[in-house]
Coordinates of C-alpha atoms in Angstrom, one line a residue:
Chain A
F1 CA 0.0 0.0 -0.1
D2 CA 1.4 3.4 -1.1
A3 CA 0.3 5.8 1.6
A4 CA 1.8 8.8 -0.4
A5 CA -0.4 8.0 -3.4
A6 CA -3.4 7.7 -1.1
D7 CA -2.7 11.0 0.4
A8 CA -2.2 12.5 -3.0
A9 CA -5.6 11.0 -3.9
R10 CA -7.2 12.3 -0.8
A11 CA -5.9 15.8 -1.5
R12 CA -7.2 15.6 -5.1
N13 CA -10.6 14.4 -3.9
A14 CA -11.0 17.4 -1.6
Q15 CA -10.7 19.8 -4.7
L16 CA -13.2 18.1 -7.0
T17 CA -16.3 19.8 -8.0
K18 CA -18.7 18.4 -5.5
P19 CA -19.5 19.2 -1.9
P20 CA -17.1 17.5 0.6
G21 CA -18.1 13.9 1.0
A22 CA -21.0 14.1 -1.3
L23 CA -19.9 10.9 -3.2
G24 CA -20.0 9.0 0.0
R25 CA -18.3 5.6 -0.2
L26 CA -17.2 6.1 -3.7
E27 CA -14.6 8.7 -2.4
D28 CA -13.2 6.3 0.1
L29 CA -13.0 3.4 -2.5
A30 CA -11.2 5.7 -4.9
I31 CA -8.7 6.7 -2.4
W32 CA -8.1 3.0 -1.2
Y33 CA -7.8 1.9 -4.8
A34 CA -5.2 4.7 -5.5
G35 CA -3.3 3.5 -2.6
W36 CA -3.0 0.0 -3.6
R37 CA -2.3 1.0 -7.2
G38 CA 0.4 3.5 -6.1
D39 CA -1.3 6.1 -8.5
P40 CA -3.2 9.2 -7.2
R41 CA -5.3 9.3 -10.4
P42 CA -5.8 5.7 -11.3
R43 CA -7.9 4.1 -14.0
I44 CA -9.5 0.7 -14.1
N45 CA -8.6 -0.8 -17.5
R46 CA -8.3 -4.5 -17.0
P47 CA -10.5 -6.1 -14.5
Q48 CA -10.2 -9.8 -14.2
V49 CA -12.8 -12.4 -13.1
L50 CA -11.4 -15.9 -12.1
V51 CA -13.7 -18.7 -11.6
F52 CA -12.4 -21.9 -9.8
A53 CA -14.3 -25.1 -9.9
G54 CA -13.8 -28.2 -7.5
N55 CA -15.8 -31.2 -6.4
H56 CA -16.3 -32.4 -3.0
G57 CA -16.7 -35.8 -1.4
V58 CA -19.0 -34.5 1.2
T59 CA -21.8 -34.4 -1.5
A60 CA -22.0 -38.2 -0.8
Q61 CA -23.9 -37.1 2.4
G62 CA -26.6 -35.5 0.3
V63 CA -26.0 -32.0 1.2
S64 CA -26.9 -30.3 -2.0
A65 CA -30.0 -29.7 -3.9
F66 CA -28.0 -30.4 -7.2
P67 CA -26.1 -33.6 -8.1
A68 CA -22.3 -33.4 -8.2
E69 CA -22.1 -33.7 -11.9
V70 CA -23.4 -30.2 -12.1
T71 CA -20.0 -28.8 -11.3
A72 CA -18.5 -30.1 -14.6
Q73 CA -21.6 -29.1 -16.5
M74 CA -21.4 -25.6 -15.3
V75 CA -17.7 -25.3 -16.0
A76 CA -18.7 -26.3 -19.6
N77 CA -21.3 -23.5 -19.4
F78 CA -18.7 -21.1 -18.3
K79 CA -16.5 -22.0 -21.1
A80 CA -19.3 -21.5 -23.6
G81 CA -20.4 -18.3 -22.2
G82 CA -23.8 -19.1 -21.0
A83 CA -23.7 -18.5 -17.2
A84 CA -24.5 -15.4 -15.2
I85 CA -20.9 -14.6 -14.5
N86 CA -20.1 -14.6 -18.2
Q87 CA -22.8 -11.9 -18.8
L88 CA -21.6 -9.8 -15.9
A89 CA -17.9 -10.0 -16.8
Q90 CA -18.8 -8.9 -20.3
A91 CA -21.1 -6.1 -19.2
F92 CA -18.3 -4.5 -17.2
G93 CA -15.5 -5.2 -19.5
A94 CA -13.7 -7.8 -17.5
T95 CA -11.6 -10.7 -18.8
M96 CA -12.8 -14.1 -17.5
A97 CA -10.9 -17.4 -16.9
V98 CA -12.2 -20.6 -15.6
V99 CA -9.9 -23.0 -13.8
A100 CA -11.3 -26.6 -13.1
L101 CA -9.4 -28.2 -10.4
D102 CA -9.3 -32.1 -10.8
L103 CA -13.0 -32.4 -11.1
D104 CA -12.8 -36.2 -11.7
T105 CA -11.2 -36.6 -8.2
P106 CA -13.4 -34.9 -5.6
T107 CA -11.9 -34.0 -2.2
R108 CA -12.3 -36.7 0.5
D109 CA -15.6 -36.5 2.5
F110 CA -14.5 -34.4 5.4
T111 CA -16.6 -36.4 7.8
A112 CA -14.4 -39.5 7.0
G113 CA -10.9 -37.7 6.9
A114 CA -9.0 -34.6 5.8
A115 CA -10.6 -33.2 2.5
M116 CA -7.2 -32.6 1.0
T117 CA -3.6 -34.0 1.3
E118 CA -0.8 -31.4 1.7
D119 CA 0.1 -32.0 -1.9
D120 CA -3.5 -31.3 -3.0
L121 CA -3.7 -28.2 -1.0
V122 CA -0.4 -26.9 -2.2
A123 CA -1.4 -27.6 -5.8
A124 CA -4.6 -25.8 -5.5
L125 CA -3.1 -22.8 -3.8
A126 CA -0.6 -22.7 -6.7
A127 CA -3.3 -22.9 -9.2
G128 CA -5.0 -19.8 -7.8
W129 CA -1.7 -18.0 -7.5
E130 CA -0.8 -18.6 -11.1
A131 CA -4.1 -17.8 -12.5
V132 CA -3.9 -14.1 -11.7
D133 CA -3.0 -11.8 -14.6
P134 CA -0.1 -9.7 -13.5
Q135 CA -1.5 -6.9 -15.8
A136 CA -5.0 -7.0 -14.0
D137 CA -5.8 -3.9 -12.1
L138 CA -8.8 -5.4 -10.2
L139 CA -9.6 -9.0 -9.4
V140 CA -12.8 -10.9 -8.7
T141 CA -12.5 -14.5 -7.4
G142 CA -15.5 -16.8 -7.9
E143 CA -16.2 -20.4 -7.5
M144 CA -18.4 -23.3 -8.6
G145 CA -18.5 -26.6 -6.7
I146 CA -21.7 -28.5 -5.7
G147 CA -21.6 -29.0 -2.0
N148 CA -19.3 -26.1 -1.2
T149 CA -21.6 -24.0 1.0
T150 CA -21.3 -27.0 3.3
V151 CA -17.5 -26.9 3.0
A152 CA -17.4 -23.1 3.5
A153 CA -19.7 -23.4 6.7
A154 CA -17.3 -26.0 8.2
L155 CA -14.4 -23.9 7.4
A156 CA -15.9 -20.6 8.8
C157 CA -16.9 -22.5 12.0
A158 CA -13.3 -24.0 12.4
L159 CA -11.8 -20.5 12.0
F160 CA -14.2 -18.5 14.1
G161 CA -15.8 -21.0 16.4
G162 CA -19.5 -21.1 17.3
G163 CA -21.8 -23.9 16.5
A164 CA -22.4 -25.6 13.1
G165 CA -25.8 -24.1 13.0
D166 CA -24.4 -20.6 13.2
W167 CA -22.7 -21.1 9.9
T168 CA -24.7 -23.5 7.8
G169 CA -27.3 -22.1 5.2
R170 CA -29.4 -23.2 2.5
G171 CA -27.0 -23.0 -0.3
T172 CA -28.6 -23.6 -3.7
G173 CA -31.8 -24.1 -1.9
V174 CA -32.2 -27.1 0.4
S175 CA -35.3 -27.7 2.5
D176 CA -35.6 -27.5 6.2
E177 CA -34.8 -31.2 6.4
G178 CA -31.8 -30.6 4.1
L179 CA -30.6 -27.7 6.3
A180 CA -30.7 -29.9 9.3
L181 CA -28.9 -32.6 7.5
K182 CA -26.1 -30.1 6.3
T183 CA -25.8 -28.8 9.8
R184 CA -25.2 -32.4 11.2
V185 CA -22.7 -33.1 8.5
V186 CA -20.8 -29.8 9.4
A187 CA -20.8 -30.7 13.1
A188 CA -19.5 -34.1 12.3
G189 CA -16.7 -32.7 10.3
L190 CA -15.7 -30.3 13.1
A191 CA -15.9 -33.2 15.6
L192 CA -13.6 -35.4 13.5
H193 CA -10.9 -32.8 13.0
G194 CA -10.8 -31.2 16.4
D195 CA -9.9 -27.7 17.2
L196 CA -8.2 -26.0 14.3
T197 CA -8.7 -22.3 15.3
G198 CA -5.0 -21.8 15.6
D199 CA -4.1 -23.3 12.3
P200 CA -6.1 -21.8 9.4
L201 CA -4.3 -23.5 6.6
E202 CA -4.8 -26.8 8.3
A203 CA -8.5 -26.0 8.5
L204 CA -8.6 -25.3 4.9
R205 CA -6.9 -28.6 4.1
C206 CA -9.1 -30.7 6.5
L207 CA -12.4 -28.9 5.8
G208 CA -12.0 -26.9 2.6
G209 CA -11.8 -27.7 -1.1
R210 CA -9.7 -27.0 -4.1
E211 CA -11.6 -24.1 -5.4
L212 CA -11.5 -22.4 -1.9
A213 CA -7.7 -23.1 -1.7
A214 CA -7.3 -21.6 -5.2
M215 CA -9.3 -18.4 -4.3
A216 CA -7.0 -17.9 -1.3
G217 CA -4.0 -18.4 -3.5
A218 CA -5.2 -15.9 -6.0
I219 CA -6.2 -13.4 -3.3
A220 CA -2.7 -13.7 -1.9
R221 CA -1.1 -13.3 -5.2
A222 CA -3.1 -10.1 -5.8
R223 CA -1.7 -8.7 -2.6
V224 CA 1.8 -9.2 -3.9
L225 CA 0.9 -7.6 -7.3
R226 CA -1.0 -4.8 -5.6
V227 CA -4.2 -5.7 -7.4
P228 CA -7.3 -4.8 -5.4
V229 CA -9.7 -7.7 -5.0
I230 CA -13.5 -7.6 -4.8
L231 CA -14.7 -10.4 -2.6
D232 CA -17.8 -12.4 -3.6
G233 CA -20.1 -14.3 -1.5
F234 CA -20.0 -16.8 1.5
I235 CA -17.6 -19.3 0.0
C236 CA -15.2 -16.7 -1.4
T237 CA -15.3 -14.9 1.9
A238 CA -14.6 -18.1 3.8
A239 CA -11.5 -18.9 1.7
A240 CA -10.3 -15.3 2.1
A241 CA -10.8 -15.6 5.8
V242 CA -8.2 -18.3 6.0
L243 CA -5.6 -15.6 4.9
E244 CA -6.8 -13.0 7.5
C245 CA -6.8 -15.6 10.2
A246 CA -3.1 -16.6 9.3
E247 CA -2.0 -12.9 9.3
E248 CA -4.2 -10.1 10.5
G249 CA -4.6 -7.4 7.8
A250 CA -3.9 -9.9 5.0
L251 CA -7.2 -8.7 3.3
G252 CA -6.5 -5.0 3.4
H253 CA -6.4 -5.1 -0.4
C254 CA -9.9 -6.6 -0.5
V255 CA -13.4 -5.0 -0.4
A256 CA -16.6 -6.9 0.1
G257 CA -18.5 -6.7 -3.2
H258 CA -21.8 -7.7 -1.7
V259 CA -23.6 -9.5 1.2
S260 CA -25.3 -12.6 -0.1
A261 CA -28.5 -14.2 0.9
E262 CA -26.7 -17.2 2.2
G263 CA -27.3 -17.1 5.9
A264 CA -24.0 -16.7 7.5
H265 CA -22.3 -14.3 5.0
G266 CA -23.1 -11.2 6.8
A267 CA -21.8 -12.6 10.0
L268 CA -18.6 -13.7 8.3
L269 CA -18.1 -10.3 6.7
A270 CA -18.6 -8.7 10.2
R271 CA -15.9 -10.8 11.5
L272 CA -13.6 -9.5 9.0
G273 CA -14.6 -6.0 9.4
K274 CA -15.9 -5.7 5.7
K275 CA -18.9 -3.6 4.9
P276 CA -20.4 -4.9 1.7
L277 CA -21.0 -2.5 -1.3
L278 CA -24.1 -4.3 -2.5
D279 CA -27.0 -6.0 -0.9
L280 CA -29.3 -7.4 -3.6
G281 CA -30.2 -10.7 -2.3
L282 CA -27.8 -12.7 -4.6
R283 CA -26.7 -16.2 -3.6
L284 CA -25.3 -17.6 -6.8
G285 CA -21.5 -17.5 -6.4
E286 CA -19.5 -17.7 -9.5
G287 CA -18.1 -14.3 -8.6
S288 CA -21.4 -12.9 -9.6
G289 CA -21.9 -10.3 -6.8
A290 CA -18.4 -9.1 -6.9
A291 CA -18.6 -8.8 -10.6
L292 CA -21.6 -6.5 -10.2
A293 CA -19.5 -4.6 -7.7
I294 CA -16.9 -4.0 -10.5
A295 CA -19.2 -1.3 -11.7
V296 CA -19.3 0.4 -8.4
M297 CA -15.5 0.5 -8.4
Q298 CA -15.4 1.7 -11.9
G299 CA -17.9 4.4 -11.0
A300 CA -15.8 5.4 -8.0
V301 CA -12.5 5.6 -9.9
A302 CA -14.0 7.3 -13.0
C303 CA -15.4 10.1 -10.8
H304 CA -12.2 10.4 -8.9
S305 CA -9.9 10.5 -11.9
G306 CA -12.1 12.1 -14.4
M307 CA -13.7 15.0 -12.6
V308 CA -12.2 18.5 -12.6
T309 CA -11.4 20.7 -9.6
F310 CA -13.2 23.7 -8.5
E311 CA -10.3 25.8 -9.8
E312 CA -10.2 24.0 -13.2
A313 CA -13.9 24.5 -13.6
G314 CA -14.1 28.0 -12.2
V315 CA -16.8 26.9 -9.6
S316 CA -17.1 28.8 -6.4
G317 CA -16.4 26.8 -3.3
G318 CA -18.7 26.4 -0.4
Chain B
F1 CA -46.9 -2.4 -18.9
D2 CA -47.0 -5.6 -20.9
A3 CA -48.0 -8.4 -18.6
A4 CA -47.6 -11.0 -21.3
A5 CA -43.9 -10.0 -21.9
A6 CA -43.3 -10.0 -18.0
D7 CA -45.0 -13.5 -17.9
A8 CA -42.7 -14.7 -20.6
A9 CA -39.7 -13.2 -18.9
R10 CA -40.6 -14.9 -15.7
A11 CA -40.9 -18.3 -17.6
R12 CA -37.5 -17.7 -19.2
N13 CA -36.0 -16.7 -15.8
A14 CA -37.1 -20.1 -14.3
Q15 CA -35.2 -22.0 -16.9
L16 CA -31.9 -20.1 -16.8
T17 CA -28.7 -22.0 -15.5
K18 CA -28.9 -21.0 -11.8
P19 CA -30.7 -22.1 -8.7
P20 CA -34.2 -20.6 -8.6
G21 CA -34.0 -17.1 -7.0
A22 CA -30.1 -17.1 -6.8
L23 CA -29.8 -13.7 -8.6
G24 CA -32.1 -12.1 -6.1
R25 CA -33.4 -8.7 -6.9
L26 CA -31.6 -8.9 -10.3
E27 CA -34.3 -11.4 -11.3
D28 CA -37.2 -9.1 -10.3
L29 CA -35.5 -6.1 -12.1
A30 CA -35.2 -8.0 -15.3
I31 CA -38.8 -9.2 -15.3
W32 CA -40.0 -5.8 -14.4
Y33 CA -37.9 -4.2 -17.1
A34 CA -39.1 -6.8 -19.7
G35 CA -42.7 -5.9 -18.7
W36 CA -42.2 -2.1 -19.4
R37 CA -40.3 -2.7 -22.6
G38 CA -42.8 -5.3 -23.9
D39 CA -39.9 -7.6 -24.6
P40 CA -39.4 -10.9 -22.7
R41 CA -35.7 -10.8 -23.7
P42 CA -34.7 -7.2 -23.7
R43 CA -31.5 -5.3 -23.9
I44 CA -30.3 -2.0 -22.6
N45 CA -28.7 -0.3 -25.5
R46 CA -29.5 3.3 -25.0
P47 CA -29.6 4.7 -21.3
Q48 CA -30.2 8.5 -21.2
V49 CA -29.2 10.8 -18.3
L50 CA -31.0 14.1 -18.2
V51 CA -29.7 16.8 -15.8
F52 CA -32.1 19.8 -15.2
A53 CA -30.9 22.9 -13.6
G54 CA -32.8 25.7 -11.9
N55 CA -32.3 28.6 -9.6
H56 CA -34.4 29.3 -6.4
G57 CA -35.4 32.7 -4.8
V58 CA -35.3 31.0 -1.5
T59 CA -31.5 31.1 -1.6
A60 CA -31.9 34.7 -0.5
Q61 CA -32.8 33.2 2.9
G62 CA -29.2 31.8 3.2
V63 CA -30.3 28.2 3.1
S64 CA -27.3 26.8 1.1
A65 CA -23.6 26.3 2.0
F66 CA -22.9 27.5 -1.6
P67 CA -23.6 30.7 -3.5
A68 CA -26.5 30.6 -6.0
E69 CA -24.1 31.3 -8.9
V70 CA -22.7 27.8 -8.5
T71 CA -25.8 26.5 -10.4
A72 CA -24.7 28.0 -13.6
Q73 CA -21.1 27.3 -13.0
M74 CA -21.9 23.7 -12.6
V75 CA -24.1 23.7 -15.8
A76 CA -20.9 24.9 -17.6
N77 CA -19.0 22.2 -15.8
F78 CA -21.6 19.5 -17.0
K79 CA -21.3 20.8 -20.5
A80 CA -17.6 20.7 -20.4
G81 CA -17.7 17.0 -19.1
G82 CA -15.9 17.6 -15.8
A83 CA -18.7 16.8 -13.2
A84 CA -19.3 13.4 -11.4
I85 CA -22.3 12.8 -13.5
N86 CA -20.4 13.0 -16.7
Q87 CA -18.0 10.4 -15.6
L88 CA -20.7 8.0 -14.5
A89 CA -22.7 8.5 -17.7
Q90 CA -19.6 7.8 -19.7
A91 CA -18.7 4.8 -17.6
F92 CA -22.0 3.0 -18.1
G93 CA -22.5 4.1 -21.8
A94 CA -25.4 6.5 -21.3
T95 CA -26.0 9.6 -23.4
M96 CA -26.2 12.8 -21.2
A97 CA -28.1 16.0 -21.9
V98 CA -28.1 19.2 -19.7
V99 CA -31.1 21.4 -19.7
A100 CA -30.8 24.8 -17.9
L101 CA -34.1 26.4 -17.1
D102 CA -34.1 30.2 -16.9
L103 CA -31.1 30.4 -14.6
D104 CA -31.2 34.2 -14.8
T105 CA -34.8 34.3 -13.5
P106 CA -34.8 32.4 -10.2
T107 CA -38.2 31.2 -9.0
R108 CA -39.8 33.4 -6.3
D109 CA -38.7 33.0 -2.8
F110 CA -41.5 30.6 -1.5
T111 CA -41.7 32.4 1.8
A112 CA -42.9 35.5 0.0
G113 CA -45.3 33.9 -2.6
A114 CA -45.7 31.1 -5.0
A115 CA -42.4 29.9 -6.5
M116 CA -43.7 29.7 -10.0
T117 CA -46.6 31.0 -12.0
E118 CA -48.8 28.6 -13.9
D119 CA -46.9 29.4 -17.0
D120 CA -43.6 28.8 -15.4
L121 CA -44.7 25.5 -14.3
V122 CA -46.1 24.4 -17.5
A123 CA -43.1 25.6 -19.4
A124 CA -40.8 23.5 -16.9
L125 CA -43.0 20.4 -17.1
A126 CA -42.9 20.7 -20.9
A127 CA -39.0 21.2 -21.0
G128 CA -38.8 17.9 -19.1
W129 CA -41.3 16.1 -21.2
E130 CA -39.5 17.2 -24.5
A131 CA -36.1 16.4 -23.2
V132 CA -36.6 12.5 -23.2
D133 CA -35.2 10.8 -26.1
P134 CA -38.0 8.6 -27.5
Q135 CA -35.3 6.0 -28.6
A136 CA -34.0 5.7 -24.9
D137 CA -34.5 2.4 -23.2
L138 CA -33.6 3.6 -19.6
L139 CA -33.9 7.1 -18.1
V140 CA -32.1 8.8 -15.3
T141 CA -33.3 12.2 -14.2
G142 CA -30.9 14.3 -12.3
E143 CA -30.8 18.0 -11.1
M144 CA -28.7 20.9 -10.1
G145 CA -29.9 23.9 -8.3
I146 CA -28.4 25.6 -5.2
G147 CA -31.2 25.7 -2.6
N148 CA -33.1 22.8 -3.9
T149 CA -32.9 20.5 -0.9
T150 CA -34.9 23.2 0.9
V151 CA -37.4 23.2 -1.9
A152 CA -37.6 19.4 -1.9
A153 CA -38.1 19.4 1.8
A154 CA -40.9 21.9 1.5
L155 CA -42.5 19.9 -1.3
A156 CA -42.3 16.6 0.4
C157 CA -43.8 18.1 3.6
A158 CA -46.7 19.6 1.6
L159 CA -47.3 16.3 -0.1
F160 CA -47.1 14.0 2.8
G161 CA -47.6 16.1 6.0
G162 CA -45.5 16.0 9.1
G163 CA -43.4 18.7 10.4
A164 CA -40.7 20.8 8.5
G165 CA -38.0 19.1 10.6
D166 CA -39.0 15.7 9.4
W167 CA -38.1 16.6 5.8
T168 CA -35.3 19.1 6.2
G169 CA -31.6 17.9 5.9
R170 CA -28.1 19.3 5.4
G171 CA -28.1 19.4 1.6
T172 CA -24.5 20.3 0.5
G173 CA -23.4 20.4 4.1
V174 CA -24.9 23.2 6.2
S175 CA -24.1 23.5 9.8
D176 CA -26.4 22.7 12.8
E177 CA -27.2 26.5 12.8
G178 CA -27.9 26.3 8.9
L179 CA -30.2 23.3 9.4
A180 CA -32.3 25.1 12.0
L181 CA -32.5 28.1 9.6
K182 CA -33.5 25.7 6.6
T183 CA -36.1 24.1 8.9
R184 CA -37.6 27.5 9.8
V185 CA -37.6 28.5 6.1
V186 CA -39.5 25.3 5.1
A187 CA -42.0 26.0 7.8
A188 CA -42.5 29.5 6.8
G189 CA -43.3 28.3 3.2
L190 CA -45.7 25.7 4.4
A191 CA -47.5 28.3 6.7
L192 CA -47.8 30.7 3.8
H193 CA -49.3 28.4 1.3
G194 CA -51.6 26.5 3.5
D195 CA -52.6 22.8 3.1
L196 CA -51.8 21.6 -0.4
T197 CA -52.0 17.9 0.4
G198 CA -54.9 17.4 -2.0
D199 CA -53.3 19.3 -4.9
P200 CA -49.8 18.0 -5.7
L201 CA -49.3 20.0 -8.9
E202 CA -50.2 23.2 -6.9
A203 CA -47.7 22.1 -4.1
L204 CA -45.1 21.8 -7.0
R205 CA -46.0 25.3 -8.3
C206 CA -45.9 27.0 -4.9
L207 CA -43.1 25.3 -3.3
G208 CA -41.1 23.5 -6.0
G209 CA -38.7 24.7 -8.7
R210 CA -38.2 24.5 -12.5
E211 CA -35.8 21.6 -12.3
L212 CA -38.2 19.6 -10.2
A213 CA -41.1 20.3 -12.5
A214 CA -38.8 19.3 -15.4
M215 CA -38.0 16.0 -13.7
A216 CA -41.6 15.3 -13.2
G217 CA -42.4 16.0 -16.8
A218 CA -39.6 13.7 -18.0
I219 CA -40.7 10.9 -15.7
A220 CA -44.3 11.3 -16.9
R221 CA -43.1 11.3 -20.6
A222 CA -41.1 8.1 -19.9
R223 CA -44.2 6.4 -18.7
V224 CA -45.9 7.2 -22.0
L225 CA -42.9 5.9 -23.9
R226 CA -42.6 2.9 -21.7
V227 CA -39.1 3.9 -20.7
P228 CA -38.1 2.6 -17.2
V229 CA -36.7 5.3 -14.9
I230 CA -34.2 5.0 -12.2
L231 CA -34.9 7.7 -9.6
D232 CA -32.0 9.5 -8.0
G233 CA -31.9 11.2 -4.6
F234 CA -34.1 13.3 -2.4
I235 CA -34.8 16.1 -4.9
C236 CA -35.6 13.7 -7.8
T237 CA -37.7 11.6 -5.5
A238 CA -39.7 14.6 -4.3
A239 CA -40.4 15.6 -7.7
A240 CA -41.5 12.1 -8.7
A241 CA -43.7 12.0 -5.7
V242 CA -45.8 14.8 -7.3
L243 CA -46.9 12.2 -10.0
E244 CA -47.6 9.5 -7.4
C245 CA -49.6 11.7 -5.3
A246 CA -51.6 12.9 -8.3
E247 CA -52.2 9.4 -9.6
E248 CA -51.5 6.3 -7.4
G249 CA -49.3 3.9 -9.4
A250 CA -47.8 6.7 -11.6
L251 CA -44.3 5.6 -10.7
G252 CA -44.7 1.9 -11.5
H253 CA -42.2 2.4 -14.3
C254 CA -39.6 3.8 -11.7
V255 CA -37.1 2.0 -9.5
A256 CA -35.2 3.8 -6.7
G257 CA -31.5 3.9 -7.7
H258 CA -30.2 4.5 -4.3
V259 CA -30.9 5.9 -0.9
S260 CA -29.1 9.1 -0.4
A261 CA -27.5 10.5 2.9
E262 CA -29.7 13.5 2.7
G263 CA -31.8 12.8 5.9
A264 CA -35.3 12.3 4.7
H265 CA -34.7 10.5 1.5
G266 CA -35.2 7.1 3.0
A267 CA -38.5 8.1 4.6
L268 CA -39.7 9.6 1.1
L269 CA -38.8 6.3 -0.6
A270 CA -40.8 4.4 2.1
R271 CA -43.8 6.6 1.4
L272 CA -43.6 5.6 -2.2
G273 CA -42.9 1.9 -1.5
K274 CA -39.6 2.1 -3.3
K275 CA -36.7 0.0 -2.0
P276 CA -33.4 1.4 -3.1
L277 CA -30.9 -0.6 -5.1
L278 CA -27.8 1.1 -3.6
D279 CA -26.8 2.6 -0.3
L280 CA -23.5 4.1 -0.6
G281 CA -23.8 7.3 1.3
L282 CA -24.1 9.5 -1.8
R283 CA -25.7 13.0 -1.6
L284 CA -24.6 14.7 -4.6
G285 CA -27.6 14.9 -6.8
E286 CA -26.9 15.4 -10.6
G287 CA -28.5 12.0 -11.1
S288 CA -25.3 10.4 -9.7
G289 CA -26.6 7.6 -7.5
A290 CA -29.3 6.6 -10.3
A291 CA -26.4 6.7 -12.8
L292 CA -24.5 4.2 -10.8
A293 CA -27.5 2.0 -10.6
I294 CA -27.7 2.0 -14.4
A295 CA -25.0 -0.7 -13.9
V296 CA -27.2 -2.8 -11.7
M297 CA -29.9 -2.7 -14.4
Q298 CA -27.4 -3.5 -17.1
G299 CA -26.2 -6.5 -15.0
A300 CA -29.7 -7.6 -14.3
V301 CA -30.8 -7.4 -18.0
A302 CA -27.6 -8.9 -19.3
C303 CA -28.0 -12.0 -17.0
H304 CA -31.6 -12.4 -18.0
S305 CA -31.2 -12.1 -21.7
G306 CA -27.7 -13.5 -22.1
M307 CA -27.7 -16.6 -20.0
V308 CA -28.7 -20.0 -21.5
T309 CA -31.2 -22.4 -20.1
F310 CA -30.6 -25.7 -18.3
E311 CA -31.8 -27.5 -21.4
E312 CA -29.6 -25.5 -23.8
A313 CA -26.5 -26.0 -21.6
G314 CA -27.1 -29.7 -20.8
V315 CA -27.1 -29.0 -17.1
S316 CA -28.9 -31.2 -14.6
G317 CA -31.8 -29.4 -12.7
G318 CA -32.0 -29.3 -8.9

């Protein structure tokens, strides 16, 4: 983070042709973005959307409203351009890449053992790390993986404590009965693996999944590249939380794109101190809520860098 | 409103490759938009931003943090492309037009008499009516007018009742003392003109202003043209409320783009039954919050019309 660039952006913001503070959060976003980019008058030219896909052994427990083969079918849909995230990426001028992670080899059912080996975890983190375009100037990480709200609930519970019921939600739309089953499955996973609160990467290995690890790897890489990140929904945020739990402040380059309708997302964002930009009832994943928030970032940065000052415009100050 | 097109859009929505309801409000927005456009698979190709500017005699009472000449200076800034609304319109591909309404002849100070004559009112309504591009497929109406939060507060209070203090806010940023003065000025205007709750157009004439009347005229024209409208902040919403008070349901073609930080905007939207799309602390006017919400509409319609169905994609249903 370049504090001098942020200070210069703050000074510029104070001179723009608007009453002080009248653009609300857009002003804070533009200054934050300027600081991470090291440029007091930045532009967003190359947003990138990354969608990671993985399969989960825990689907054998019947935790999802959709069958596991939908993960691969949706990857084909992403590649063909037919999904929601394709439309949103295109609407806001983002490049999009889809990374399918060993779909034919689901992770192990976390109620029977660790979801991933250490090699699996490292490979997935590396896949995320490598997928980030070094030329990107804004990153959205999204995911697809039947069963992964169950996985994210278990991971969030391992990281932050509380009961399984506090973190488990309806995902793609399970019934009351399905929700009760999911909660029992999450509780069983937590019981098997014991207390992991002090070891977030081990929690990710035992309870997470490849697409979650890949998102964490991509978000970490973006930090190194000083690429601001827009977090998506519950699963993306749970993956990001691993980094924050491992090192406080690790998500300083991230903004919460939206709060999803998935039950515990708001609570998870609150734990991370992130106030969402949008609240439109989305619960799709794929990066969709964050992709919509690309437009908010574009608006913020366009105003900041494109507006003229009171002096340039010959407008009388207040 | 074309109920058949909306029904067809609803049927299409149910087949798209996502869990039912997973795009939250975006789904409702797309179906609503389809109904107004009479097209079950619409596109947004030609959004229009209209900014109306007017001057207000009531500024003589010292109600604004900025001098009245700023209205004309900001109109020049809009025309030169230097204001926030220019950046937002450009960012989201909207055309923008600025209509300055008799800036050299401010309305009459409403604490001394009716703000406008009947001729003034009709001319301003007509200016708004005529400014709408018949080829537009989405409309944002914005405004500029030093003193116009005072005017909007008086108008809202005349339309909906309550005390002057319920509707008066800090506008461009007046002090506690300034706020107390604004509230007294609003109360004085209401006292002078008496009960206008049954006559919304007369309330607009006595307490409103040219840019408010023009926004009302534009919003009414958009209804005739079946162009959906995104409402902006407090002043735009007060102008729109005149139509709703004149005829219930008159704002069915309008969505609230955002809730502004101007104190009473949330209450005004609640009176109109409109839930805002964005809540980012903006309080600039110019159409800025609504222009940002163009992107939300674009995202909603892009998903609806661009996504493929489960059958087309060969994806298994839930």
